[in-house]
XYZ file of C-alpha atoms in Angstrom:
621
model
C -12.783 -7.597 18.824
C -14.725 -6.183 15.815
C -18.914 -6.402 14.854
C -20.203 -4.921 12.366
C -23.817 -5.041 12.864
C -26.531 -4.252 9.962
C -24.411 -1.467 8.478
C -25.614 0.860 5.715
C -23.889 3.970 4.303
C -25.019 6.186 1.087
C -22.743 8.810 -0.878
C -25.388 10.642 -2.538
C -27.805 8.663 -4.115
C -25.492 5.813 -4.115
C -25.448 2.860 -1.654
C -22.255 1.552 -0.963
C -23.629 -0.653 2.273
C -27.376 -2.103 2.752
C -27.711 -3.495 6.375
C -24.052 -5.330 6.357
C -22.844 -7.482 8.923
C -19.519 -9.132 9.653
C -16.877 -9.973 13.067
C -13.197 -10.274 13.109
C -11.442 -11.962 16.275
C -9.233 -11.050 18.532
C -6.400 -12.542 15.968
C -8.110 -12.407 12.651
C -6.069 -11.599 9.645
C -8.951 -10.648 7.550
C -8.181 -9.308 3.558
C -11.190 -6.791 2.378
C -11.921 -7.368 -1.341
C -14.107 -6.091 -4.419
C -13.819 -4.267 -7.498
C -12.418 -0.527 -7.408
C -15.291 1.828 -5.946
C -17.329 -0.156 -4.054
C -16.155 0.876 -0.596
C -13.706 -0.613 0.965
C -11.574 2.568 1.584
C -14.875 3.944 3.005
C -15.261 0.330 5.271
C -12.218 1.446 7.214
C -12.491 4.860 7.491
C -16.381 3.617 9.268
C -14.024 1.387 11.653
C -11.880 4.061 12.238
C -14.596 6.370 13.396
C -13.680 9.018 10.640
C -17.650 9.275 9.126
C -20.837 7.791 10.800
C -22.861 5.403 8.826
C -26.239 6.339 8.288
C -27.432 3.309 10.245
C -26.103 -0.171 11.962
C -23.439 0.313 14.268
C -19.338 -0.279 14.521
C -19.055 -1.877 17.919
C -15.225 -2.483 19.052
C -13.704 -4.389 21.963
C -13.132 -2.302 25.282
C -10.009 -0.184 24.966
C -9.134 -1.344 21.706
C -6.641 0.375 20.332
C -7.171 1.250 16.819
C -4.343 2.024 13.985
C -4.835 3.152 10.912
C -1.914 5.132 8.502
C -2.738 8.934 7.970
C -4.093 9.991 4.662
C -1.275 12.425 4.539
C 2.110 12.264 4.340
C 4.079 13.472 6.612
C 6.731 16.379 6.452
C 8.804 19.001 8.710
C 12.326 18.766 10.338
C 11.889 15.744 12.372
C 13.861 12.676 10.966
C 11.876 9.554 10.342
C 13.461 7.866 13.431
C 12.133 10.984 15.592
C 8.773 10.926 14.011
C 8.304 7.273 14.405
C 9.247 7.558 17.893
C 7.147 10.912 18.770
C 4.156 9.018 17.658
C 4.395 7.053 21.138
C 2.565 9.972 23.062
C 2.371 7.896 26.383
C 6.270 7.235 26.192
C 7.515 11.035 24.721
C 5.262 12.585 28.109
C 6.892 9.989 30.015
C 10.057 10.696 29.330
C 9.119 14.636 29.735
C 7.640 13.905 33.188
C 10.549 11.531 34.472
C 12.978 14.943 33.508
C 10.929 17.140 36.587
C 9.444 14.809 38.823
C 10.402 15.080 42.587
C 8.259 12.240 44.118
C 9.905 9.219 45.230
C 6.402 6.964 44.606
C 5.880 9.326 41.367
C 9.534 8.430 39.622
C 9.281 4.624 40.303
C 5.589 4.730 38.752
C 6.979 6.478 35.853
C 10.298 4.033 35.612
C 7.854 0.924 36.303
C 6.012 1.998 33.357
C 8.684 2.984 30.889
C 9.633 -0.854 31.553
C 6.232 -1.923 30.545
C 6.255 -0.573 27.927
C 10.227 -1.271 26.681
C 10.753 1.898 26.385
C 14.238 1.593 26.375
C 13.817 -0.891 23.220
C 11.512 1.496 21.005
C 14.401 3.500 19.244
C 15.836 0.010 18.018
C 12.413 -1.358 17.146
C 11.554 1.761 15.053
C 15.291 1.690 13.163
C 14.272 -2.178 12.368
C 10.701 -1.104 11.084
C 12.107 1.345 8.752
C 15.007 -0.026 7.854
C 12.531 -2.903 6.683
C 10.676 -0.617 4.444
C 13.781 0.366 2.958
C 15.471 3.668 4.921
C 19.440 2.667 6.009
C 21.223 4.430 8.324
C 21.409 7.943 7.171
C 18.434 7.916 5.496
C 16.318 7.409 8.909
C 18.292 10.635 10.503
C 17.536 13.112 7.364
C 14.767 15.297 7.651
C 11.482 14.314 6.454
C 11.113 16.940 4.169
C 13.829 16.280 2.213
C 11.945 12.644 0.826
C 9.425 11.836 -1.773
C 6.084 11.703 -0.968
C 6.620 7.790 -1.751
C 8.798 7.774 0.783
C 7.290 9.876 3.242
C 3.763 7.300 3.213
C 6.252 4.735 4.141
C 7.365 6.789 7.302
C 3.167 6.865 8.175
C 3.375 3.203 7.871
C 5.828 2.513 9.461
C 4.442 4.924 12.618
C 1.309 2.734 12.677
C 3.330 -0.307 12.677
C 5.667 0.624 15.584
C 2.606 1.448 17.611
C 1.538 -2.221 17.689
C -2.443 -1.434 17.617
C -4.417 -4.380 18.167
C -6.871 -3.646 15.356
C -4.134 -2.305 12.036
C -6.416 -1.354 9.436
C -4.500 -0.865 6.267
C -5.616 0.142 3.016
C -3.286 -1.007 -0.079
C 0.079 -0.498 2.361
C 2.206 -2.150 -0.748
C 1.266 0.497 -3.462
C 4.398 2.693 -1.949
C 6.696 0.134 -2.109
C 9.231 -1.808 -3.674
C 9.204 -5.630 -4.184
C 11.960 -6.226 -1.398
C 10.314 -3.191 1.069
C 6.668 -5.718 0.529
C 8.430 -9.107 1.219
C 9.268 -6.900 4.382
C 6.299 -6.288 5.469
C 4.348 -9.266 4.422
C 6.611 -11.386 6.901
C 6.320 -8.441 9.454
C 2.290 -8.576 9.546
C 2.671 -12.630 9.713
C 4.034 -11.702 13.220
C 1.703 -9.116 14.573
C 0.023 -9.363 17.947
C -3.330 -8.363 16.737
C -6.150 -8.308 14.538
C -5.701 -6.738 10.871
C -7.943 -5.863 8.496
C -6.475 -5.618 5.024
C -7.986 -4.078 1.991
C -5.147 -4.969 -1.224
C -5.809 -6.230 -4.564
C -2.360 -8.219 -4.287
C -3.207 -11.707 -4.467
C -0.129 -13.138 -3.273
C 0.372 -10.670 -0.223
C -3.007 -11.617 0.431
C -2.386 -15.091 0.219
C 0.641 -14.772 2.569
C -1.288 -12.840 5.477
C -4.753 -13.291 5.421
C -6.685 -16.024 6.998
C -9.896 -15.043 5.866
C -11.501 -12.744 3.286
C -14.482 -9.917 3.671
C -15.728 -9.795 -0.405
C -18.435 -6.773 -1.292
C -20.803 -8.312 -2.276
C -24.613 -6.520 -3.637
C -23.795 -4.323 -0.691
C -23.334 -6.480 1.937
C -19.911 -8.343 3.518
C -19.996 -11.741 2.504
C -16.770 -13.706 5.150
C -15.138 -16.729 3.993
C -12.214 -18.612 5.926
C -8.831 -18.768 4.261
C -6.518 -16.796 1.476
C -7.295 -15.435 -1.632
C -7.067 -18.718 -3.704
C -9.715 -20.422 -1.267
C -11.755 -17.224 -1.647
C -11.810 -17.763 -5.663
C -12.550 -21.166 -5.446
C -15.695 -20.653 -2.720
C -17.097 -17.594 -3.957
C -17.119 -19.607 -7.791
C -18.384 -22.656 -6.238
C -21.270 -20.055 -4.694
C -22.021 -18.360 -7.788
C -22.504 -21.779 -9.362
C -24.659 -23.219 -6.723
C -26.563 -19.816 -6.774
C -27.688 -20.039 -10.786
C -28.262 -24.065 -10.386
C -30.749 -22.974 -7.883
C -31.945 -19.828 -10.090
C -32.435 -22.210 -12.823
C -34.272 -24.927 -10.572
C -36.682 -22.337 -9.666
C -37.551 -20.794 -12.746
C -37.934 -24.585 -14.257
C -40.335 -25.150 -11.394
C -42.112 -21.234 -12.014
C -42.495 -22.937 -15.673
C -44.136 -26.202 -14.763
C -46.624 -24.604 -12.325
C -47.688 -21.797 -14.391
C -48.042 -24.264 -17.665
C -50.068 -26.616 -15.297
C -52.167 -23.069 -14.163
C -52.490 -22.218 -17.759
C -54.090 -25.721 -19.066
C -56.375 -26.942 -16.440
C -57.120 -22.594 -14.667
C -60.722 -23.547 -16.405
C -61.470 -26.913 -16.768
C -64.018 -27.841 -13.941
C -62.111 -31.073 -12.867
C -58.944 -29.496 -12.497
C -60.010 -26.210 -11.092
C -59.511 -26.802 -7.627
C -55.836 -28.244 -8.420
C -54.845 -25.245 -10.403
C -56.039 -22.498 -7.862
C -54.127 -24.519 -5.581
C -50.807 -24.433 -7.867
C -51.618 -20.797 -8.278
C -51.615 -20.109 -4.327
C -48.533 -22.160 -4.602
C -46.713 -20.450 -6.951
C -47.636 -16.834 -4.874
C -46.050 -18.456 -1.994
C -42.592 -19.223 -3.850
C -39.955 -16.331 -3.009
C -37.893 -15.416 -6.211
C -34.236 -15.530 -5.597
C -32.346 -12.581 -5.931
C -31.014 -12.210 -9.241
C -26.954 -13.662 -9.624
C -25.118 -10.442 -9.019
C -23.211 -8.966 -12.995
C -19.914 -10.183 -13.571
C -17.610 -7.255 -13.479
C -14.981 -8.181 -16.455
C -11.975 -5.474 -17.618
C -10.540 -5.529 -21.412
C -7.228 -4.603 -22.113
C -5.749 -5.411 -25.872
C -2.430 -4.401 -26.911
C -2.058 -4.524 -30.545
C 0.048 -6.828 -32.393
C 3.362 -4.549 -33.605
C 4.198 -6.450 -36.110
C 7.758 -8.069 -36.775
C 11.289 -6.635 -36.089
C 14.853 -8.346 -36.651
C 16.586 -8.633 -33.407
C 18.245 -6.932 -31.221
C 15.723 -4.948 -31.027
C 18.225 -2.779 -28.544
C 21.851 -3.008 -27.381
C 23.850 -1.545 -24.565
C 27.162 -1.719 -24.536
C 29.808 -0.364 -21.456
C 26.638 2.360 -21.253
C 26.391 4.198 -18.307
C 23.179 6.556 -17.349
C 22.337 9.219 -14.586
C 21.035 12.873 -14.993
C 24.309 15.154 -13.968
C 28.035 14.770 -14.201
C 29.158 13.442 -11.175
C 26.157 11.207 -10.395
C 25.830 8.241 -12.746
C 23.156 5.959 -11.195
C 24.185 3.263 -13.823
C 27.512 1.679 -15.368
C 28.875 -0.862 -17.441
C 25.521 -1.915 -19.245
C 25.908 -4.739 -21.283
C 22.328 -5.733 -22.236
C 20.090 -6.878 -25.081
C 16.703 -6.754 -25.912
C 14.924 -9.047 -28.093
C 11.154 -9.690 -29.638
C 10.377 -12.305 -27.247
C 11.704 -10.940 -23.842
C 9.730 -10.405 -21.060
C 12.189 -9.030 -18.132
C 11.347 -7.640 -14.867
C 13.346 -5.389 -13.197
C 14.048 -6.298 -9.791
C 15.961 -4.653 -6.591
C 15.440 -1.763 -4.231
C 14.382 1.736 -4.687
C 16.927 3.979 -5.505
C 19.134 1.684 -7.568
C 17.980 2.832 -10.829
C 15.270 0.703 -12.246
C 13.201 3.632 -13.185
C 16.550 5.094 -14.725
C 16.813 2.247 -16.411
C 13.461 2.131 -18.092
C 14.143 5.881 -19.321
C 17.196 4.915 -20.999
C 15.866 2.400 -22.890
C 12.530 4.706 -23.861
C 15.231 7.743 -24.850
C 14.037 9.294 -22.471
C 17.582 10.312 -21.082
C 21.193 8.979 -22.968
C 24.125 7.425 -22.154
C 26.804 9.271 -20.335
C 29.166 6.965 -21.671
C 29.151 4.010 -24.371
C 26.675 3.203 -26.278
C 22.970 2.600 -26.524
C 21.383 0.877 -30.658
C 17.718 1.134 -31.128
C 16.690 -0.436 -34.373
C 16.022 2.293 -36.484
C 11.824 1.212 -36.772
C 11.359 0.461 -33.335
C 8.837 2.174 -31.779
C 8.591 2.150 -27.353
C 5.449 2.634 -25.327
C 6.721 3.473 -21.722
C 3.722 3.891 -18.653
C 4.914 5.165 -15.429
C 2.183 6.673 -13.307
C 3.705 10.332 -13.163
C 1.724 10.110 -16.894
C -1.400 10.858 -15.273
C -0.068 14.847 -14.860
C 0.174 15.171 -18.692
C -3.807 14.621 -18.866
C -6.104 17.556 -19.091
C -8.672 17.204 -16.331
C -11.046 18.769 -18.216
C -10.714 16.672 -21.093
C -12.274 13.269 -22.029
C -10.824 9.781 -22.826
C -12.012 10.733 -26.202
C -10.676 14.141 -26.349
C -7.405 12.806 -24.895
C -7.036 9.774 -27.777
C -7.960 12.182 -30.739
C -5.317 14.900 -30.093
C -2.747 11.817 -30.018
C -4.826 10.543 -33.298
C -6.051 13.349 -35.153
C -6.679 11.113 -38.358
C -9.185 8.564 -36.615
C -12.560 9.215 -37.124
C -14.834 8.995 -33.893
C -15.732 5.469 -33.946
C -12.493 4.191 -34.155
C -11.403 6.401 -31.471
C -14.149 4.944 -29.052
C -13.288 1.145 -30.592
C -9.553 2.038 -29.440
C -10.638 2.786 -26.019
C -13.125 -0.132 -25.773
C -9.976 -2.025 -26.414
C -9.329 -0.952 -22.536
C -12.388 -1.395 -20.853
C -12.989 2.901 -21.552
C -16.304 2.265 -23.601
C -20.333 3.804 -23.882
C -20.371 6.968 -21.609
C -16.842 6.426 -20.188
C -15.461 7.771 -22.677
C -17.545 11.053 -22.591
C -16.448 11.734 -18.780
C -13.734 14.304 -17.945
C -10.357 12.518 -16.832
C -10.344 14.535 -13.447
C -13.742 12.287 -13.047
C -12.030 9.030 -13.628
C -10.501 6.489 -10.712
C -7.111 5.290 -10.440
C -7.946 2.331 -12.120
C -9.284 4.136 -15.208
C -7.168 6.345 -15.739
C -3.993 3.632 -15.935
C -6.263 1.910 -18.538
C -6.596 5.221 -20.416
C -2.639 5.592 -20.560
C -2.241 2.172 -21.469
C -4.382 2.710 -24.652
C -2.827 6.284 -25.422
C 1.095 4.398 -24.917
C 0.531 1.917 -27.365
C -1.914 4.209 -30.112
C 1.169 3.501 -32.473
C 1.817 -0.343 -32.029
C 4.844 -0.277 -30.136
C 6.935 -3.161 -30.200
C 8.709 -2.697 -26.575
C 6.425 -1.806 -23.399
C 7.977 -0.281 -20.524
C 5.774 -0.977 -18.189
C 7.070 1.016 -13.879
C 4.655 -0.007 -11.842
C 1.471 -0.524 -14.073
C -0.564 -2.100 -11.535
C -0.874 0.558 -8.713
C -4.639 1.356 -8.918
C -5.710 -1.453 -11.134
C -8.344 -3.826 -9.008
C -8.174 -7.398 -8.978
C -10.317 -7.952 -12.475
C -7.861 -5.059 -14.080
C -4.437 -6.886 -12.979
C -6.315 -10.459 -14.654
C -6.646 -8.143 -17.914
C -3.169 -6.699 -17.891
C -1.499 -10.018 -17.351
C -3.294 -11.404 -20.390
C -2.517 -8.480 -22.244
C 0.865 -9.155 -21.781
C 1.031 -12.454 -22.196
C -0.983 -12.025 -25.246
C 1.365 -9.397 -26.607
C 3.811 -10.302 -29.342
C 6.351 -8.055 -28.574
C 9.039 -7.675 -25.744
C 7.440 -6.433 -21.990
C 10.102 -5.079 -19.743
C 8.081 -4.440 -16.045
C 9.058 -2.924 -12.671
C 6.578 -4.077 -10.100
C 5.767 -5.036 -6.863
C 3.525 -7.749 -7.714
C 5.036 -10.673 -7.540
C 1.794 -12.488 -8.591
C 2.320 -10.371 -12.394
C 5.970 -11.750 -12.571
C 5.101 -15.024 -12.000
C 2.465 -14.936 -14.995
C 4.480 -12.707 -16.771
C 8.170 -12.997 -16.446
C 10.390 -15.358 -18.097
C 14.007 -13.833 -17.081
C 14.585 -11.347 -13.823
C 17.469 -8.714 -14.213
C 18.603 -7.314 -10.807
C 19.586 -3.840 -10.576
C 22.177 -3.284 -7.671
C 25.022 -1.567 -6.625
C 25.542 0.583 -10.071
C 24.798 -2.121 -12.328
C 22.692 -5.060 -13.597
C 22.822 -8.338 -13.957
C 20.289 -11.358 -15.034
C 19.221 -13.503 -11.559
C 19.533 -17.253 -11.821
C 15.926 -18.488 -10.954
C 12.359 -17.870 -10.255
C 10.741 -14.993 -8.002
C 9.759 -17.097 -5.459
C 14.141 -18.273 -5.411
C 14.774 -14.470 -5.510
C 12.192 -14.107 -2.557
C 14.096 -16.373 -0.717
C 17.205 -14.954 -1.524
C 16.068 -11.608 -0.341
C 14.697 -13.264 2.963
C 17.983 -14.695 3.471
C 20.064 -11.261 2.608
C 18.276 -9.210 5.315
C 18.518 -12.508 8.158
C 22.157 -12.327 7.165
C 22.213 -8.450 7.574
C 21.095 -8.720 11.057
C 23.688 -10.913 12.321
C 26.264 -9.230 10.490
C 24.957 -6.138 12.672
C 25.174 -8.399 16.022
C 28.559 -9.536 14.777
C 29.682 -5.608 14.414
C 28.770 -4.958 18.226
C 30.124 -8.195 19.363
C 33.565 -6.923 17.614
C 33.167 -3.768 18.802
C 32.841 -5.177 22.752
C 35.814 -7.318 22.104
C 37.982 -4.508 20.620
C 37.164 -2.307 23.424
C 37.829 -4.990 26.315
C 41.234 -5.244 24.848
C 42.024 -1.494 25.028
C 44.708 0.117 26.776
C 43.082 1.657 30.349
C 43.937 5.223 29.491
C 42.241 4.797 26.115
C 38.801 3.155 27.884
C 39.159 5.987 30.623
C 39.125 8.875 27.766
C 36.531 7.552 26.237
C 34.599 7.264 29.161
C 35.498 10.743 29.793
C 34.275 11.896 26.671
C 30.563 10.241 27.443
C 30.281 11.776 30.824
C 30.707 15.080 29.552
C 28.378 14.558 26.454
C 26.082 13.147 29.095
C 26.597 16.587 31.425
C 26.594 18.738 28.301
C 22.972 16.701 27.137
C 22.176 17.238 30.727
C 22.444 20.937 30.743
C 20.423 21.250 27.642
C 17.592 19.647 29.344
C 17.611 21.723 32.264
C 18.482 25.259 30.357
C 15.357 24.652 28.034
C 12.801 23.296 30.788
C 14.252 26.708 32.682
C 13.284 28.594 29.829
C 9.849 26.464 29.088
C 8.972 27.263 32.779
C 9.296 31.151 32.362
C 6.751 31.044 28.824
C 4.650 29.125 30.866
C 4.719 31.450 33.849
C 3.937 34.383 31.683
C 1.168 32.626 29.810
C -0.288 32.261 33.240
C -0.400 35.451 33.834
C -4.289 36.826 33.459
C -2.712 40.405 32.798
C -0.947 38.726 29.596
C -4.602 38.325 28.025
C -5.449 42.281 28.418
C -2.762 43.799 25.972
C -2.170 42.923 22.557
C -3.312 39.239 20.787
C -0.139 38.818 18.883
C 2.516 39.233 22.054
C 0.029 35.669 23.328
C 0.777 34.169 19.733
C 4.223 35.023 19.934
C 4.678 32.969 23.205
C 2.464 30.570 22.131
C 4.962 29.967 19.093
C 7.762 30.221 21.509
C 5.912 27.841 23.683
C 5.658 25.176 20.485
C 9.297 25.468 19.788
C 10.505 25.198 22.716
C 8.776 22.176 23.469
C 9.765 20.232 19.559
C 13.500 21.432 21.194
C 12.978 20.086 24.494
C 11.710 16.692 23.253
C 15.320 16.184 21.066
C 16.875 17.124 23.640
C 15.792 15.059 25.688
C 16.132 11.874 23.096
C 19.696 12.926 23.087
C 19.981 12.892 26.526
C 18.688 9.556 27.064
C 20.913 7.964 23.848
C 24.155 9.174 25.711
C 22.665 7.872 28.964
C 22.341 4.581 27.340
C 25.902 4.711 26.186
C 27.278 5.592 29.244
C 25.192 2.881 31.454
């Protein structure tokens, strides 16, 4: 399926790979691991045939079909549905050729091969891949333009996923999503006919998919068989064996060289001690155990408040009159909480967090801080209100003007920002990093409530290890959205669900709410079968002049979808004929762009059409 055969690639100066080697099968769930930095992005994107390494080789299986999700997120007019679907170039110029082709032999080829590949099937298949990374009904038909970027990565994903490749290369696919959207797609890679190559600092998606690990290690790719938690446990059981031999040699270095040293000139022992001497030549020094990479985060203690620290009560939140997001908040916040936030995007856990950081007020009823509580809230959207040009340093002392320099740089040490760190511009800093920074600038005054959305995108594995025994180490109350399930379990000790408007405390552990979820969506699904079983019943039991108009009605959309077809691919036809025209391409350059654009648009028109066409077909067969 996949070699990787004595691979090395520099950026710069830098070495990121020294003559690395490793294979995935045919079936291999492989999870790519290591500390921020050291390449694994740049691993796939050598896979993928985006750079050349500057030696070794990529070799890949014969007609292996490689996915990988685009950098960029996409945007235009299209709906989600229709992009997913467009991304199947063999089907789309199917489809287009099975509109104009005369030949008998021709249209059963093209009908044969439609079949192969299920064709018929792919608009349900890509509704059920985004509907599983969270886009319902309406949102699937809306133009792309009119989401997030968040939202829009998840349409890339999900366009890689529907094309089934049988190498997926994915690089952090979770950081987009939330908790229920991952559960998703964690069960959905469990199922896929292929190989995968995973690079995520999730340890519990990783221990869900993978069935081996890739670990960076001193430049090369180091493979051991099974999840994350077997990973841990070989790789320490390595490092261990690797100093006990370290230490064995250096003993043995010691005993030969003393022996060298005492007898080098005594004429008896001369002849033993050049010998020891050749010997100790001969011996091959082990490499040296590669440094431990360790992260530091320290929140400081806040000191004691009385409880509640905050109350809601009948509150309701949302930005505009006319769209309140929450309602009926009854809710209270104590010293010792630690709450995450659970449910799906868009039902106002981020809204939530903002109330309760005053960053937005109630629309109705009431919200009680104590009057000396003081809230640190991270969200990543932070990371704009940092001067690129300005250092950690720089950053801390405007927040701090009365610290003198050294406490300033003993603050950021707190956070792993320390020696020359703190002297590089922010705009220089990685993901990673920069959270760290905004964790040490959120709690400069003690706070005794963090607010913590998403606080793990970007941190590596080391990072999320620090953060969780920050928190736990924290004395005052944590309050987290995240789609780590791994942090909640450490972390956690009640789950609130936000849903439908409101919120409400869940009755058991993640791993009972992962279930729960698991079971909601299995439900959903046969609910949906149910609604089209009804639906067949209700119409077999219809009146025949009812079933007769509505037929009626479906022949003529089909006709009417019909004409469309054949009115644009008349009109395509005459751009094309005047495009072929060699007198076109002696007058003016901007009458062949004009067609050109003409050419373009007609075709993005001809293509929905032609999607609609085959949707009322479908109805009416």
């Amino acid at each position: 399926m996949l070699q990787i055969r004595g691979l090395t690639f520099r950026i710069g100066e830098r070495m990121l790979l020294d003559q690395a080697s490793a294979a995935v099968s045919g079936q291999g769930r492989v999870g790519v691991v290591g500390r921020n930095g050291i390449g694994k992005s740049t691993l796939l994107r050598l896979i993928a045939g985006e750079i050349e390494p500057d030696d070794g080789s990529v070799e890949l299986g014969r007609n292996l079909r490689v996915g990988k999700v685009a950098q960029h997120s996409p945007g235009g007019q299209l709906s989600p549905r229709e992009f997913v679907l467009a991304a199947d170039v063999e089907r789309s110029q199917l489809l287009a050729e099975a509109v104009n082709a005369t030949s008998p032999d021709r249209i059963a080829e093209i009908q044969l091969r439609l079949a192969d590949i299920d064709a018929q099937g792919a608009p349900a298949r890509a509704a059920a891949i985004l509907a599983g990374l969270g886009f319902d009904e309406q949102a699937q038909l809306r133009p792309l333009d009119s989401f997030s970027g968040g939202w829009r990565m998840r349409v890339a994903l999900a366009t890689t996923l529907f094309l089934k490749p049988d190498l997926l290369l994915l690089d952090e696919p979770s950081n987009h999503l939330d908790l229920e959207s991952r559960i998703w797609l964690e069960n959905h890679l469990v199922t896929h006919q292929g190989a995968i190559l995973l690079v995520s600092h999730d340890r519990n998606f990783l221990n869900a998919v993978v069935d081996s690990i890739i670990h960076f290690d001193s430049r090369k790719l180091v493979t051991y068989r099974g999840n994350y938690d077997r990973f841990e446990v070989e790789r320490r059981k390595r490092v261990e064996t690797r100093a006990a031999e370290i230490r064995k040699q250096h003993d043995q270095r010691k005993h030969m060289q003393s022996f060298v040293d005492r007898f080098r000139y005594k004429a008896t022992k001369a002849r033993q001690a050049q010998s020891r001497l050749k010997a100790l030549a001969r011996l091959d020094e082990l490499p040296p155990l590669p440094t431990e990479y360790s992260v530091k985060i320290g929140f400081p203690d806040p000191g004691e408040l009385p409880p509640p620290l905050v109350t809601l009560d009948d509150a309701s939140a949302g930005y505009e009159p006319g769209n309140t997001v929450l309602r009926s908040l009854d809710l209270r916040l104590d010293m010792d909480d630690r709450i995450a936030l659970l449910g799906e995007n868009g039902n106002g856990k981020t809204t939530l967090l903002r109330l309760l950081a005053g960053e937005i007020e109630t629309m109705s009823g009431s919200i009680t801080r104590s009057p000396r509580l003081r809230i640190g809230y991270f969200a990543q959207q932070l990371v704009n209100s940092l001067d690129p040009c300005r250092t950690p340093l720089q950053e801390l002392g405007s927040l701090m003007p009365g610290l003198a320099d050294g406490e300033l740089r003993s603050r950021l040490a707190e956070f792993g920002i320390s020696g020359d760190l703190a002297d590089v511009p922010t705009s220089r800093l990685s993901g990673g990093e920069l959270s760290r920074l905004l964790f040490c600038r959120i709690t400069g005054d003690a706070p005794h409530v963090l607010l913590l959305d998403e606080p793990t995108n970007h941190l590596d594995m080391e990072s999320r290890q620090a953060l969780i025994d920050a928190i736990n180490a924290f004395r005052g109350a944590v309050v987290l959205v995240t789609h780590d399930m791994h942090l909640v379990e450490l972390c956690a000790d009640d789950l609130w669900i936000v849903e439908g408007g409101g919120c409400h405390a869940f009755d058991g552990d993640i791993q009972d709410y992962r279930s729960a979820v698991l079971r909601a969506r299995q439900s959903g699904r046969k609910r949906a079968r149910g609604r089209r079983r009804a639906d067949g019943d209700n119409a077999s039991r219809r009146d025949g002049a009812s079933e007769r108009q509505r037929k009626a009605r479906i022949r003529k959309q089909v006709r009417a979808a019909e004409h469309r077809v054949e009115q644009l691919g008349r009109e395509r036809a005459r751009i094309e004929e005047q495009l072929a025209d060699p007198a076109l391409y002696q007058g003016p350059v901007a009458r062949i762009s004009a067609l050109n654009r003409q050419l373009a648009e007609l075709n993005r028109q001809l293509a929905a059409a032609e999607s609609e066409w085959l949707a009322v077909e479908e109805i009416a067969s």
